[in-house]
XYZ file of C-alpha atoms in Angstrom:
393
model
C 139.942 138.482 167.479
C 140.129 139.596 163.825
C 142.600 142.025 162.233
C 140.352 145.017 162.827
C 140.159 144.228 166.502
C 143.953 144.067 166.495
C 144.082 147.541 164.968
C 141.841 148.837 167.723
C 143.957 147.157 170.366
C 147.023 148.774 168.839
C 145.617 152.183 169.726
C 146.179 151.333 173.368
C 142.512 150.782 174.167
C 141.456 147.736 176.152
C 139.009 145.598 174.237
C 135.960 146.263 176.371
C 132.557 147.311 175.016
C 132.779 150.640 176.807
C 136.209 151.499 175.358
C 135.223 150.388 171.869
C 132.057 152.493 172.014
C 134.093 155.500 173.167
C 136.602 154.948 170.398
C 133.807 154.709 167.821
C 132.246 157.923 169.103
C 135.568 159.745 168.927
C 136.260 158.439 165.415
C 132.814 159.577 164.299
C 133.399 163.069 165.702
C 136.823 163.302 164.059
C 135.635 161.971 160.712
C 137.893 158.891 160.768
C 135.852 156.198 158.959
C 138.494 153.441 159.062
C 138.854 153.707 162.826
C 135.079 153.919 163.244
C 134.449 150.771 161.232
C 137.300 148.929 162.951
C 135.985 149.807 166.402
C 132.434 148.762 165.573
C 133.515 145.527 163.931
C 135.554 144.734 167.040
C 132.538 145.575 169.192
C 130.415 143.104 167.214
C 133.138 140.462 167.503
C 133.411 140.952 171.262
C 129.621 140.812 171.621
C 129.550 137.506 169.734
C 132.122 136.083 172.133
C 129.979 137.092 175.093
C 126.875 135.497 173.577
C 128.849 132.279 172.965
C 129.994 132.065 176.574
C 128.294 129.734 179.004
C 127.104 132.589 181.207
C 125.470 134.682 178.502
C 121.858 135.747 178.770
C 119.140 137.829 177.146
C 120.988 141.073 177.832
C 124.028 139.856 175.885
C 121.859 138.996 172.882
C 120.308 142.455 173.063
C 123.749 144.069 173.153
C 124.843 142.051 170.117
C 121.766 143.150 168.147
C 122.404 146.793 169.070
C 126.065 146.486 168.029
C 125.073 144.916 164.709
C 122.688 147.780 163.985
C 125.272 150.426 164.874
C 127.871 148.713 162.681
C 125.310 148.390 159.882
C 124.545 152.105 160.076
C 128.230 152.973 159.760
C 128.683 150.582 156.837
C 125.681 152.085 155.061
C 127.037 155.598 155.593
C 130.246 154.493 153.885
C 128.630 152.890 150.828
C 128.872 149.272 151.979
C 125.175 148.448 151.660
C 125.445 144.636 151.166
C 127.509 144.184 154.337
C 125.229 146.595 156.187
C 122.254 144.477 155.186
C 123.917 141.336 156.576
C 124.297 143.034 159.953
C 120.722 144.341 159.915
C 119.295 140.941 159.011
C 121.221 139.232 161.818
C 120.028 141.856 164.294
C 116.486 141.311 163.057
C 116.706 137.577 163.661
C 117.927 138.182 167.198
C 115.269 140.777 167.998
C 112.518 138.595 166.543
C 113.657 135.819 168.862
C 113.768 138.120 171.884
C 110.338 139.610 171.161
C 108.843 136.134 170.770
C 110.454 134.808 173.934
C 109.494 137.781 176.092
C 107.059 140.226 174.554
C 107.588 143.545 176.313
C 107.361 147.158 175.109
C 111.170 147.295 175.004
C 111.580 144.045 173.042
C 108.953 145.184 170.539
C 110.606 148.609 170.250
C 113.889 146.898 169.405
C 112.108 144.657 166.926
C 110.624 147.729 165.277
C 114.074 149.335 164.941
C 115.470 146.166 163.352
C 112.550 145.915 160.955
C 112.986 149.515 159.854
C 116.696 149.075 159.182
C 116.347 145.739 157.381
C 113.475 147.043 155.278
C 115.392 150.156 154.221
C 118.444 148.075 153.318
C 116.416 145.649 151.212
C 114.779 148.536 149.368
C 118.128 150.253 148.785
C 119.487 147.044 147.256
C 116.480 146.679 144.964
C 114.701 143.876 146.830
C 111.259 145.500 146.750
C 109.400 142.277 147.533
C 111.590 141.591 150.555
C 111.275 145.194 151.699
C 107.496 144.998 151.395
C 107.492 141.814 153.488
C 109.364 143.702 156.197
C 107.031 146.709 156.075
C 103.998 144.410 156.243
C 105.467 142.966 159.443
C 106.068 146.528 160.680
C 102.426 147.309 159.982
C 101.260 144.327 162.015
C 103.570 145.400 164.848
C 102.199 148.955 164.796
C 98.609 147.694 164.965
C 99.547 145.298 167.788
C 101.147 148.100 169.783
C 97.997 150.200 169.413
C 95.807 147.280 170.433
C 97.991 146.664 173.479
C 97.486 150.221 174.643
C 101.006 151.455 173.944
C 101.581 155.214 173.981
C 98.894 156.056 171.438
C 100.507 159.095 169.762
C 103.860 157.324 169.362
C 102.229 154.145 168.048
C 100.112 156.148 165.607
C 103.205 157.940 164.341
C 104.879 154.577 163.769
C 101.759 153.388 161.947
C 101.792 156.451 159.656
C 105.509 156.057 158.948
C 105.033 152.411 158.021
C 102.074 153.128 155.749
C 104.095 155.767 153.928
C 106.951 153.325 153.377
C 104.489 150.765 152.030
C 103.168 153.469 149.716
C 106.707 154.184 148.499
C 107.327 150.510 147.762
C 103.979 150.060 146.006
C 104.747 153.111 143.894
C 108.125 151.634 142.906
C 106.245 148.488 141.898
C 103.954 150.700 139.726
C 100.920 149.696 141.809
C 99.505 153.224 142.054
C 96.164 152.061 143.492
C 97.801 150.285 146.443
C 100.194 153.211 146.892
C 97.303 155.684 146.932
C 95.467 153.597 149.534
C 98.542 153.428 151.785
C 99.339 157.140 151.456
C 95.713 158.111 152.066
C 95.513 156.010 155.237
C 98.810 157.464 156.493
C 97.523 160.980 155.840
C 94.376 160.372 157.878
C 96.413 158.940 160.753
C 98.592 162.070 160.777
C 95.556 164.371 160.585
C 94.199 162.598 163.656
C 97.358 163.512 165.566
C 96.470 167.212 165.315
C 94.001 166.648 168.150
C 96.905 165.384 170.277
C 99.749 167.747 169.423
C 97.989 170.752 167.951
C 99.423 172.757 165.049
C 103.091 172.047 165.644
C 105.537 172.500 162.771
C 106.845 168.899 162.432
C 103.361 167.393 162.263
C 102.084 170.001 159.799
C 105.191 169.411 157.669
C 104.473 165.668 157.607
C 100.821 166.270 156.713
C 101.937 168.534 153.867
C 104.245 165.823 152.588
C 101.431 163.292 152.864
C 99.166 165.512 150.780
C 101.854 165.671 148.080
C 102.167 161.863 148.091
C 98.406 161.486 147.637
C 98.433 164.176 144.949
C 101.219 162.415 143.063
C 99.269 159.152 142.967
C 96.101 160.918 141.817
C 98.063 162.606 139.040
C 99.599 159.307 137.940
C 96.115 157.786 137.882
C 94.839 160.573 135.620
C 92.985 162.665 138.207
C 94.708 166.013 137.596
C 91.991 168.134 139.279
C 92.136 165.970 142.396
C 95.936 166.155 142.404
C 95.885 169.956 142.186
C 93.480 170.133 145.140
C 95.895 168.060 147.242
C 98.909 170.075 146.102
C 97.197 173.361 146.970
C 96.227 171.965 150.363
C 99.848 170.900 150.758
C 100.941 174.495 150.136
C 98.457 175.844 152.688
C 99.516 173.251 155.279
C 103.221 173.910 154.682
C 102.582 177.634 155.174
C 100.995 176.834 158.549
C 104.008 174.691 159.409
C 106.422 177.507 158.575
C 104.350 179.990 160.569
C 104.339 177.655 163.574
C 108.106 177.144 163.275
C 108.744 180.886 162.967
C 106.671 181.558 166.078
C 108.770 179.133 168.108
C 111.571 181.611 168.706
C 114.306 179.081 167.863
C 116.158 178.050 164.721
C 113.798 176.741 162.067
C 114.234 173.113 161.008
C 115.102 173.433 157.277
C 112.808 170.521 156.417
C 109.843 172.795 157.195
C 110.507 175.480 154.543
C 111.638 172.739 152.149
C 108.168 171.194 152.431
C 106.704 174.509 151.260
C 109.274 174.706 148.461
C 108.288 171.282 147.137
C 104.545 171.890 147.389
C 104.859 175.216 145.538
C 106.930 173.523 142.840
C 104.284 170.840 142.315
C 101.488 173.412 142.087
C 103.612 175.263 139.540
C 104.121 172.075 137.531
C 100.380 171.382 137.417
C 99.584 174.928 136.335
C 102.277 174.790 133.667
C 100.986 171.479 132.308
C 97.487 172.965 132.151
C 98.753 175.900 130.070
C 98.658 178.479 132.856
C 102.279 179.577 132.507
C 101.742 182.877 134.326
C 100.164 181.050 137.276
C 103.012 178.555 137.251
C 105.477 181.445 137.253
C 103.919 182.812 140.446
C 104.411 179.491 142.236
C 107.903 178.964 140.847
C 108.992 182.482 141.765
C 107.815 182.094 145.361
C 109.515 178.719 145.674
C 112.762 180.183 144.306
C 112.710 183.052 146.807
C 112.194 180.509 149.574
C 115.155 178.359 148.581
C 117.386 181.420 148.174
C 116.514 182.234 151.779
C 117.417 178.674 152.756
C 120.829 179.081 151.143
C 121.397 182.320 153.071
C 120.296 180.776 156.351
C 121.884 177.330 156.102
C 124.774 177.775 153.700
C 125.785 175.688 150.716
C 124.462 172.344 151.817
C 124.251 170.033 148.766
C 120.519 169.441 149.306
C 119.818 173.177 149.415
C 121.942 173.704 146.310
C 120.003 170.973 144.525
C 116.722 172.692 145.426
C 118.124 176.029 144.265
C 119.176 174.554 140.934
C 115.718 173.040 140.429
C 114.031 176.306 141.380
C 116.184 178.310 138.973
C 115.544 175.827 136.161
C 111.775 176.007 136.618
C 111.685 179.814 136.739
C 113.944 180.028 133.701
C 111.768 177.572 131.773
C 108.615 179.556 132.569
C 110.284 182.820 131.539
C 111.375 181.232 128.282
C 107.798 180.086 127.635
C 106.592 183.638 128.308
C 109.054 184.973 125.736
C 111.601 186.572 128.062
C 114.695 184.899 126.617
C 117.344 187.121 128.348
C 115.852 186.426 131.792
C 115.571 182.731 130.953
C 119.220 182.638 129.861
C 120.302 184.288 133.114
C 118.351 181.703 135.106
C 119.794 178.721 133.240
C 123.330 180.126 133.561
C 122.878 180.600 137.321
C 121.531 177.050 137.646
C 124.669 175.819 135.876
C 126.861 177.743 138.323
C 124.990 176.127 141.213
C 125.479 172.649 139.752
C 129.196 173.306 139.336
C 129.320 174.289 143.001
C 127.509 171.073 143.990
C 130.110 169.097 142.081
C 132.915 170.877 143.933
C 131.342 169.963 147.272
C 130.084 166.425 146.599
C 132.388 165.172 143.845
C 131.732 163.187 140.679
C 128.859 161.036 141.842
C 126.579 159.783 139.034
C 123.589 161.872 140.164
C 125.768 164.993 140.379
C 127.096 164.481 136.860
C 123.590 163.814 135.517
C 122.310 167.082 136.971
C 125.325 168.974 135.645
C 124.809 167.519 132.156
C 121.168 168.621 132.246
C 122.158 172.162 133.263
C 124.771 172.325 130.485
C 122.237 171.137 127.899
C 119.762 173.841 128.913
C 122.484 176.478 128.691
C 123.594 175.149 125.287
C 120.030 175.274 123.986
C 119.247 178.783 125.216
C 122.624 180.108 124.004
C 121.904 178.707 120.553
C 118.437 180.275 120.581
C 120.011 183.604 121.528
C 122.520 183.428 118.676
C 125.607 182.486 120.718
C 126.722 179.575 118.554
C 130.223 179.356 120.049
C 128.918 179.391 123.617
C 126.293 176.779 122.775
C 128.918 174.510 121.197
C 131.207 174.816 124.234
C 128.416 173.894 126.664
C 127.328 171.036 124.410
C 130.840 169.604 124.214
C 131.231 169.746 127.992
C 127.884 168.022 128.462
C 128.874 165.268 126.037
C 132.220 164.734 127.779
C 130.576 164.479 131.195
C 127.874 162.144 129.910
C 130.489 159.826 128.434
C 132.475 159.904 131.681
C 129.355 159.079 133.691
C 128.451 156.155 131.436
C 131.964 154.725 131.474
C 132.209 155.189 135.247
């Protein structure tokens, strides 16, 4: 056994899969990453030993693949993406072998999980070609499951998810035509699921997101009218999703109102770009009210704070364009306060510092426009200091 396994053994736990899994669960609940990673690494090591034994079988290989994926997930959560990818790729090799040797719904489900993890890891590490290879295999698997008569709604959801990931990768490769084709096909698959599930909030949310993806590609390809049609349909669909969620009588999944927030923001952007600043202001104002509600309901989650900062910045920019400089200044100052709060919660990550620099630059500019030279200089100096720190870091 390796040193990590020795650390786990030192806790008084017997080195059995069950005890290691319990230890990992407890470490996860307590927020103890070192113990979590040690337990999972020991679990992988123990699973390898079982596979190497003379009495091992298919079940042992399956357990090893599952342990590799769980360990990979923990590594990825703790910013160890290269090592996570190694675990995912090994699990993928095992699950490919098992699915080839004995093609069953369970072996293909496990293969699908491995493909998803390996594809995400490759994309995160910048290997877009490798990630696209994985998603192409996922696509073939989804079509095969449908052809084999697997649970049709579940298989169609997997197909839509895979098409969207292919669209994301094609977009990153600047192939907007291929991305548009993939997003459009995914959207139609999700629309078809309405006949199965009805107007349920999660499906309507996903359709709204799909409409925004298609709209983005149309905009990038120069079809602004077509993009605005999709964005407006995205708003209408997200409203239906929020209504369905509100009628459920339980807590609303925050991803549902966030879908409406994003669709309203995109409609506002299109109107602004077309010179309709007042129309853009209507969309921005509604989106800002929505994200303020999210902050009240769900607290100061970094994602909600990021949305709030964006919403404030857009409203402030529209007010500045309409000539209301005091209101614009208030909005930019509040956005800066929100970014400072994000930094307190998340720390000095590069994306946090970039957003804070942007907020400081907007405040510096609007202070200078309003005649506050000293305040503008102070914000500008802070922005410059943070930018230098981010570059050197």
